[in-house]
Short mmCIF file of C-alpha atoms in Angstrom, two decimals:
data_model
loop_
_atom_site.label_atom_id
_atom_site.label_comp_id
_atom_site.label_asym_id
_atom_site.label_seq_id
_atom_site.Cartn_x
_atom_site.Cartn_y
_atom_site.Cartn_z
CA MET F 1 -9.20 26.59 -113.96
CA MET F 2 -8.02 23.15 -114.98
CA ILE F 3 -4.54 23.79 -113.55
CA GLU F 4 -5.99 25.03 -110.27
CA GLY F 5 -8.20 21.90 -110.02
CA ARG F 6 -5.21 19.58 -110.54
CA MET F 7 -3.20 21.36 -107.84
CA THR F 8 -6.09 21.01 -105.38
CA TYR F 9 -6.35 17.30 -106.18
CA ARG F 10 -2.63 16.74 -105.64
CA TRP F 11 -2.77 18.59 -102.33
CA LEU F 12 -5.68 16.46 -101.10
CA TRP F 13 -3.94 13.27 -102.19
CA SER F 14 -0.74 14.18 -100.37
CA CYS F 15 -2.74 14.80 -97.18
CA LEU F 16 -4.39 11.39 -97.44
CA VAL F 17 -1.04 9.63 -97.96
CA ALA F 18 0.54 11.44 -95.01
CA GLY F 19 -2.42 10.55 -92.80
CA SER F 20 -2.23 6.88 -93.74
CA LEU F 21 1.48 6.81 -92.96
CA LEU F 22 0.82 8.24 -89.53
CA LEU F 23 -1.84 5.60 -88.88
CA THR F 24 0.47 2.85 -90.10
CA GLY F 25 3.23 4.10 -87.81
CA CYS F 26 0.90 3.86 -84.80
CA THR F 27 -0.37 0.37 -85.54
CA ASP F 28 3.16 -0.94 -86.10
CA ARG F 29 4.32 -0.04 -82.56
CA SER F 30 4.92 -3.07 -80.34
CA GLU F 31 3.21 -3.65 -77.01
CA ASP F 32 6.52 -2.87 -75.28
CA ASP F 33 6.61 0.52 -77.01
CA LEU F 34 3.08 1.21 -75.81
CA GLN F 35 3.96 0.35 -72.16
CA GLN F 36 4.32 3.01 -69.50
CA PRO F 37 6.38 4.76 -67.98
CA GLU F 38 2.93 5.79 -66.68
CA GLN F 39 2.07 2.33 -65.31
CA GLY F 40 5.53 0.80 -65.05
CA VAL F 41 7.04 -2.60 -65.76
CA PRO F 42 6.82 -5.70 -63.52
CA LEU F 43 9.15 -6.05 -60.52
CA GLN F 44 10.08 -9.70 -60.03
CA LEU F 45 11.80 -11.58 -57.20
CA GLY F 46 15.16 -13.11 -58.03
CA ALA F 47 16.23 -14.85 -54.81
CA VAL F 48 15.79 -14.72 -51.03
CA THR F 49 18.61 -15.31 -48.57
CA ARG F 50 18.96 -14.69 -44.86
CA THR F 51 21.52 -13.15 -42.56
CA GLU F 52 23.85 -15.38 -40.57
CA GLY F 53 22.25 -16.79 -37.45
CA ALA F 54 21.43 -19.99 -35.60
CA ALA F 55 17.78 -20.09 -36.64
CA SER F 56 17.18 -21.89 -39.92
CA TYR F 57 15.41 -20.10 -42.76
CA THR F 58 12.06 -21.07 -44.22
CA GLY F 59 10.83 -19.17 -47.25
CA SER F 60 7.43 -20.60 -48.13
CA GLN F 61 5.36 -17.56 -47.17
CA ASN F 62 4.29 -14.43 -49.02
CA ILE F 63 6.43 -11.31 -48.56
CA ARG F 64 4.98 -7.84 -47.90
CA ILE F 65 6.83 -5.10 -49.79
CA TYR F 66 6.84 -1.31 -49.36
CA LEU F 67 7.91 0.37 -52.58
CA THR F 68 9.05 3.96 -51.98
CA ASN F 69 10.97 6.76 -53.65
CA ASP F 70 12.20 10.25 -52.79
CA ALA F 71 8.68 11.62 -53.17
CA GLY F 72 7.19 9.18 -50.64
CA MET F 73 5.29 5.89 -50.61
CA VAL F 74 4.66 4.42 -54.09
CA ASN F 75 2.94 1.17 -53.06
CA GLU F 76 2.43 -0.02 -49.47
CA ASN F 77 0.46 -3.09 -50.52
CA GLY F 78 3.14 -4.79 -52.60
CA GLU F 79 3.48 -8.53 -52.27
CA PHE F 80 5.62 -11.37 -53.59
CA SER F 81 3.65 -14.60 -53.69
CA ALA F 82 5.45 -17.72 -52.50
CA SER F 83 3.80 -19.49 -55.43
CA GLY F 84 6.28 -18.71 -58.18
CA TRP F 85 7.30 -15.44 -56.46
CA ALA F 86 5.03 -13.40 -58.72
CA SER F 87 4.35 -9.83 -57.58
CA ASN F 88 1.74 -7.11 -57.97
CA LEU F 89 4.46 -4.43 -58.18
CA ASN F 90 5.42 -2.24 -61.13
CA VAL F 91 8.36 0.16 -61.42
CA LYS F 92 9.14 2.81 -63.98
CA GLU F 93 12.18 2.11 -66.10
CA GLU F 94 15.50 3.54 -64.91
CA SER F 95 14.09 5.18 -61.77
CA GLN F 96 15.34 5.30 -58.19
CA TYR F 97 13.34 3.41 -55.53
CA TYR F 98 13.81 2.18 -51.97
CA ILE F 99 12.42 -1.21 -50.96
CA TYR F 100 11.47 -2.46 -47.48
CA GLY F 101 9.30 -5.28 -46.21
CA TYR F 102 8.72 -8.38 -44.09
CA MET F 103 7.29 -11.89 -44.12
CA PRO F 104 4.77 -13.40 -43.76
CA SER F 105 2.51 -10.85 -45.37
CA THR F 106 -0.42 -12.09 -43.26
CA ILE F 107 0.80 -10.28 -40.13
CA LEU F 108 -0.13 -6.62 -39.82
CA ALA F 109 2.27 -3.71 -39.49
CA THR F 110 2.09 0.05 -39.58
CA GLN F 111 4.88 2.10 -41.14
CA THR F 112 6.24 5.64 -41.10
CA ALA F 113 9.15 7.38 -42.78
CA PRO F 114 12.05 8.48 -40.56
CA ASP F 115 13.68 11.91 -40.67
CA GLY F 116 15.16 12.31 -44.12
CA GLY F 117 12.42 10.30 -45.83
CA TYR F 118 12.34 6.73 -47.12
CA SER F 119 15.82 7.04 -48.61
CA ASN F 120 16.99 6.91 -44.99
CA GLY F 121 14.92 3.89 -43.91
CA ILE F 122 11.50 2.96 -42.53
CA ASN F 123 9.87 2.46 -39.11
CA LEU F 124 7.81 -0.73 -38.77
CA THR F 125 5.47 -1.48 -35.85
CA PHE F 126 3.88 -4.90 -35.28
CA SER F 127 1.06 -5.34 -32.76
CA ASP F 128 -0.53 -8.45 -31.22
CA LEU F 129 2.00 -11.00 -32.43
CA PRO F 130 1.86 -14.46 -30.79
CA ALA F 131 4.83 -15.09 -28.50
CA ILE F 132 5.44 -18.49 -30.17
CA THR F 133 4.65 -19.22 -33.80
CA THR F 134 5.60 -21.54 -36.63
CA ASN F 135 5.68 -18.52 -38.94
CA ASP F 136 9.24 -17.44 -39.65
CA ILE F 137 8.82 -13.67 -39.12
CA CYS F 138 11.61 -11.99 -41.09
CA ILE F 139 12.47 -8.39 -41.95
CA VAL F 140 14.03 -7.23 -45.24
CA VAL F 141 17.54 -5.97 -44.38
CA GLY F 142 19.02 -5.64 -47.86
CA VAL F 143 17.98 -5.43 -51.53
CA GLN F 144 19.84 -5.78 -54.81
CA ARG F 145 18.76 -5.32 -58.41
CA VAL F 146 19.70 -8.09 -60.85
CA LYS F 147 18.89 -8.36 -64.54
CA ALA F 148 17.64 -11.94 -64.33
CA ALA F 149 16.56 -14.41 -61.65
CA SER F 150 19.80 -15.49 -59.98
CA SER F 151 21.36 -15.83 -56.56
CA ALA F 152 23.85 -13.16 -55.62
CA THR F 153 25.33 -11.66 -52.48
CA VAL F 154 23.13 -8.89 -51.12
CA THR F 155 24.72 -6.13 -49.07
CA GLU F 156 23.04 -5.75 -45.69
CA GLY F 157 21.81 -2.19 -45.14
CA ASN F 158 21.35 -1.39 -48.84
CA TYR F 159 17.72 -0.57 -49.63
CA GLY F 160 18.16 1.45 -52.83
CA TYR F 161 16.84 -0.03 -56.08
CA LEU F 162 17.67 1.64 -59.39
CA SER F 163 15.35 0.01 -61.91
CA GLY F 164 16.51 -1.02 -65.37
CA ILE F 165 14.82 -1.44 -68.72
CA ASN F 166 11.78 -3.60 -69.24
CA THR F 167 12.24 -7.38 -68.47
CA GLN F 168 15.41 -6.67 -66.45
CA ASN F 169 13.90 -5.75 -63.10
CA TYR F 170 14.54 -8.51 -60.59
CA VAL F 171 15.29 -7.93 -56.93
CA ASN F 172 17.20 -10.15 -54.52
CA LEU F 173 16.21 -9.84 -50.87
CA LEU F 174 18.25 -10.37 -47.72
CA MET F 175 16.10 -11.07 -44.65
CA ALA F 176 16.75 -11.34 -40.91
CA HIS F 177 14.78 -13.20 -38.25
CA LEU F 178 12.74 -11.11 -35.81
CA PHE F 179 12.28 -13.95 -33.29
CA THR F 180 14.56 -16.63 -31.84
CA GLY F 181 14.37 -20.22 -33.05
CA LEU F 182 13.08 -23.10 -30.92
CA GLU F 183 14.05 -26.54 -32.22
CA ILE F 184 12.42 -29.66 -30.72
CA ARG F 185 14.30 -32.92 -31.31
CA PHE F 186 13.44 -36.54 -30.44
CA ARG F 187 15.67 -39.56 -30.06
CA LEU F 188 15.31 -43.10 -28.72
CA ASP F 189 17.30 -44.47 -25.80
CA ALA F 190 20.00 -46.82 -27.17
CA ASP F 191 19.07 -49.80 -24.97
CA TYR F 192 15.38 -49.39 -25.58
CA ALA F 193 15.99 -49.17 -29.35
CA LYS F 194 17.19 -52.81 -29.27
CA VAL F 195 13.69 -54.06 -28.57
CA ARG F 196 11.23 -51.27 -29.40
CA SER F 197 10.50 -48.43 -31.79
CA ILE F 198 8.37 -45.36 -31.15
CA HIS F 199 5.92 -43.84 -33.63
CA LEU F 200 5.48 -40.19 -32.68
CA ARG F 201 1.97 -39.08 -33.67
CA GLU F 202 1.66 -35.54 -32.37
CA CYS F 203 3.58 -32.82 -30.59
CA THR F 204 2.10 -29.60 -29.21
CA LEU F 205 3.38 -26.65 -27.21
CA THR F 206 1.19 -24.95 -24.61
CA TYR F 207 2.08 -21.71 -22.84
CA THR F 208 0.44 -18.80 -21.06
CA TYR F 209 1.83 -15.42 -22.03
CA ASN F 210 0.86 -12.05 -23.47
CA ASP F 211 0.88 -11.20 -27.15
CA VAL F 212 3.89 -9.11 -28.13
CA TYR F 213 4.54 -5.69 -29.62
CA ALA F 214 7.56 -5.15 -31.86
CA VAL F 215 9.12 -1.96 -33.19
CA VAL F 216 11.76 -2.33 -35.92
CA ASN F 217 13.53 0.80 -37.13
CA ILE F 218 15.37 0.08 -40.38
CA ARG F 219 18.07 2.56 -41.36
CA LYS F 220 20.28 3.04 -44.41
CA GLY F 221 23.56 1.18 -43.97
CA GLN F 222 22.22 -0.99 -41.14
CA GLY F 223 20.42 -4.30 -40.73
CA ILE F 224 17.73 -5.24 -38.22
CA GLY F 225 19.63 -3.62 -35.34
CA THR F 226 18.08 -4.17 -31.89
CA PRO F 227 14.29 -4.26 -32.25
CA SER F 228 12.09 -3.42 -29.28
CA ILE F 229 10.01 -6.53 -28.53
CA THR F 230 7.77 -6.32 -25.46
CA LYS F 231 4.64 -8.02 -24.18
CA THR F 232 1.30 -6.26 -24.39
CA GLY F 233 -2.25 -6.83 -23.23
CA THR F 234 -3.12 -9.64 -20.83
CA SER F 235 -1.82 -13.20 -20.54
CA ILE F 236 -3.52 -15.74 -22.77
CA GLU F 237 -3.15 -19.52 -23.01
CA ARG F 238 -2.19 -20.75 -26.46
CA THR F 239 -1.59 -24.21 -27.92
CA LEU F 240 0.65 -24.62 -30.95
CA SER F 241 0.86 -27.86 -32.96
CA LEU F 242 4.28 -28.62 -34.42
CA LEU F 243 4.45 -30.27 -37.81
CA LEU F 244 6.26 -33.59 -37.68
CA VAL F 245 9.24 -33.53 -40.06
CA ASP F 246 11.75 -36.36 -40.49
CA ASN F 247 15.49 -35.95 -41.06
CA THR F 248 15.05 -35.86 -44.83
CA GLY F 249 12.79 -32.81 -44.50
CA ASN F 250 9.62 -34.69 -45.43
CA SER F 251 6.40 -33.95 -43.56
CA ASP F 252 4.44 -36.98 -42.47
CA ALA F 253 1.64 -38.07 -40.17
CA GLU F 254 4.20 -39.65 -37.84
CA VAL F 255 7.90 -39.77 -37.06
CA VAL F 256 9.49 -43.15 -36.34
CA LEU F 257 12.10 -43.28 -33.59
CA ASP F 258 14.34 -46.36 -33.78
CA LYS F 259 18.03 -47.22 -33.54
CA THR F 260 18.86 -44.72 -36.29
CA THR F 261 17.73 -41.87 -34.01
CA THR F 262 19.82 -42.80 -30.96
CA SER F 263 22.76 -40.76 -32.23
CA THR F 264 20.96 -38.57 -34.79
CA PRO F 265 17.81 -37.05 -33.26
CA VAL F 266 14.83 -36.20 -35.46
CA SER F 267 13.94 -32.49 -35.54
CA LEU F 268 10.38 -31.27 -35.77
CA LYS F 269 9.40 -28.16 -37.69
CA GLN F 270 11.10 -25.23 -36.01
CA ALA F 271 9.08 -22.83 -33.90
CA TYR F 272 9.96 -19.17 -33.33
CA CYS F 273 9.72 -17.34 -29.99
CA ALA F 274 9.74 -13.71 -28.95
CA PRO F 275 13.02 -13.09 -27.04
CA CYS F 276 11.11 -11.51 -24.12
CA LEU F 277 9.40 -14.86 -23.49
CA TYR F 278 12.76 -16.27 -22.36
CA THR F 279 13.56 -13.20 -20.30
CA ASP F 280 10.38 -13.78 -18.29
CA ASN F 281 11.21 -17.52 -17.82
CA THR F 282 7.84 -18.52 -19.27
CA GLU F 283 6.78 -22.12 -18.71
CA ILE F 284 6.20 -24.06 -21.93
CA THR F 285 4.56 -27.50 -21.81
CA ILE F 286 5.45 -30.06 -24.49
CA THR F 287 2.78 -32.73 -24.99
CA SER F 288 3.79 -35.78 -27.06
CA LYS F 289 1.48 -38.54 -28.28
CA TYR F 290 3.10 -41.76 -29.49
CA ASP F 291 2.68 -45.50 -30.06
CA VAL F 292 5.08 -48.27 -29.03
CA TYR F 293 5.96 -51.07 -31.48
CA ASP F 294 7.96 -54.26 -30.95
CA LYS F 295 10.60 -55.56 -33.37
CA SER F 296 7.92 -57.50 -35.25
CA ASN F 297 6.23 -54.17 -35.93
CA HIS F 298 3.27 -54.98 -33.68
CA LYS F 299 1.70 -52.09 -31.84
CA ILE F 300 1.77 -52.52 -28.07
CA GLY F 301 -1.19 -51.09 -26.19
CA ASN F 302 -2.94 -47.81 -26.88
CA THR F 303 -1.56 -44.44 -27.92
CA ARG F 304 0.34 -42.90 -25.01
CA THR F 305 0.83 -39.31 -23.91
CA SER F 306 3.84 -37.70 -22.27
CA VAL F 307 3.85 -34.18 -20.82
CA ASN F 308 7.11 -32.33 -20.17
CA THR F 309 7.90 -28.81 -19.06
CA LEU F 310 10.52 -26.84 -20.94
CA ASN F 311 12.88 -24.68 -18.94
CA THR F 312 13.09 -21.42 -20.85
CA THR F 313 15.97 -19.86 -18.95
CA TRP F 314 18.63 -18.32 -21.18
CA PRO F 315 22.25 -17.58 -20.10
CA GLU F 316 22.54 -14.00 -18.86
CA SER F 317 25.97 -13.77 -20.47
CA ASN F 318 24.42 -14.35 -23.91
CA PRO F 319 20.79 -13.16 -23.78
CA ALA F 320 18.17 -14.24 -26.30
CA ALA F 321 18.11 -12.07 -29.42
CA PRO F 322 16.64 -12.24 -32.95
CA GLY F 323 18.21 -15.02 -35.01
CA MET F 324 19.49 -17.07 -32.07
CA LYS F 325 18.17 -20.57 -31.32
CA LYS F 326 17.36 -22.83 -28.38
CA THR F 327 17.45 -26.60 -28.94
CA VAL F 328 15.50 -29.05 -26.79
CA THR F 329 16.17 -32.78 -27.12
CA LEU F 330 13.63 -35.31 -25.79
CA THR F 331 14.81 -38.88 -25.17
CA VAL F 332 12.33 -41.76 -25.03
CA LYS F 333 13.43 -44.54 -22.66
CA PRO F 334 11.77 -47.18 -20.44
CA THR F 335 11.48 -47.04 -16.68
CA TYR F 336 13.01 -50.53 -16.56
CA LEU F 337 14.12 -53.19 -19.06
CA TYR F 338 14.00 -56.55 -17.29
CA ILE F 339 10.52 -57.69 -18.33
CA LEU F 340 9.82 -55.97 -21.65
CA SER F 341 7.97 -59.03 -22.98
CA ASP F 342 5.09 -58.16 -20.68
CA ASN F 343 3.21 -55.50 -22.61
CA ASP F 344 1.45 -54.16 -19.54
CA LEU F 345 4.80 -53.28 -17.98
CA ASP F 346 6.28 -51.73 -21.09
CA ASN F 347 6.04 -48.10 -20.04
CA PRO F 348 8.60 -45.78 -21.63
CA VAL F 349 8.94 -42.22 -20.40
CA ILE F 350 10.28 -39.10 -22.08
CA THR F 351 13.01 -36.97 -20.60
CA LEU F 352 14.40 -33.77 -22.04
CA SER F 353 17.49 -31.62 -22.09
CA SER F 354 18.08 -28.21 -23.59
CA GLU F 355 21.01 -26.27 -24.99
#
């Protein structure tokens, strides 16, 4: 009986030791070991570049991302925030995905998979877009996985993303403009700059046109292609204020035009226009508000207003298309120069030219 009791005791003790070892093994696992694959690991943005084109790139807006795989849509509400480019996206380690998207994320789009599924591309439809906007509407036309945040050349037409191990899942994006660029520049007449400077206070664009409807069909091995961009609904009058930006890229409450701008015009923040707006020769009014100062930096008279009409014709031999740009230069000059000391007769006008 004594022998049998000792054997039972030893058996119970060995069970307790084994159980404690199992518990210890569980508590010693790191947080990384306890991660998914069920939930995934964070997808982070490495860098954003744009395709070649005349329109300049601005990347200060959130990016909408569609995360897909062979089975279908994984996350259609993905987003990279312009503030630190953080994302709400997770991917499973060492898994095949396909990534599509656009910016800014504030505009609305509907999406469908083409024949062959998301590995073959995506169909994006945008409704009720303004014909002119300061938002740089761009479409993702290439993705590349990198192990760490770094700039690298992204191949246009590649949308496949094979994820890596945890902490090594960055994606570089290549984006293309959906609209054409519209750059407004100001300069001062050389003779007038000898005696006066102009402080530009405000610049707005006014136009009457329909909202627009855009269909972008992205396909494997291709970029933005030739999107269908047409007007929809009824004509509506819109006014768009352009941010005043000096040649150093700084935003300010005013832009000063003096002798330095006679040969180097100052560009305002770029606007973006639907190509069909040019096709229809839409009239765009540019309203400028400015003050005149003498060489002693004394303001002359009250704030003045100049209204000009922009000719939106585009050469038929080279029609407007996504990524192209139209530049309009406005020159401030006086009607006459012979009696500039008389403030009441100091009446500069603004003329414009386009290219």
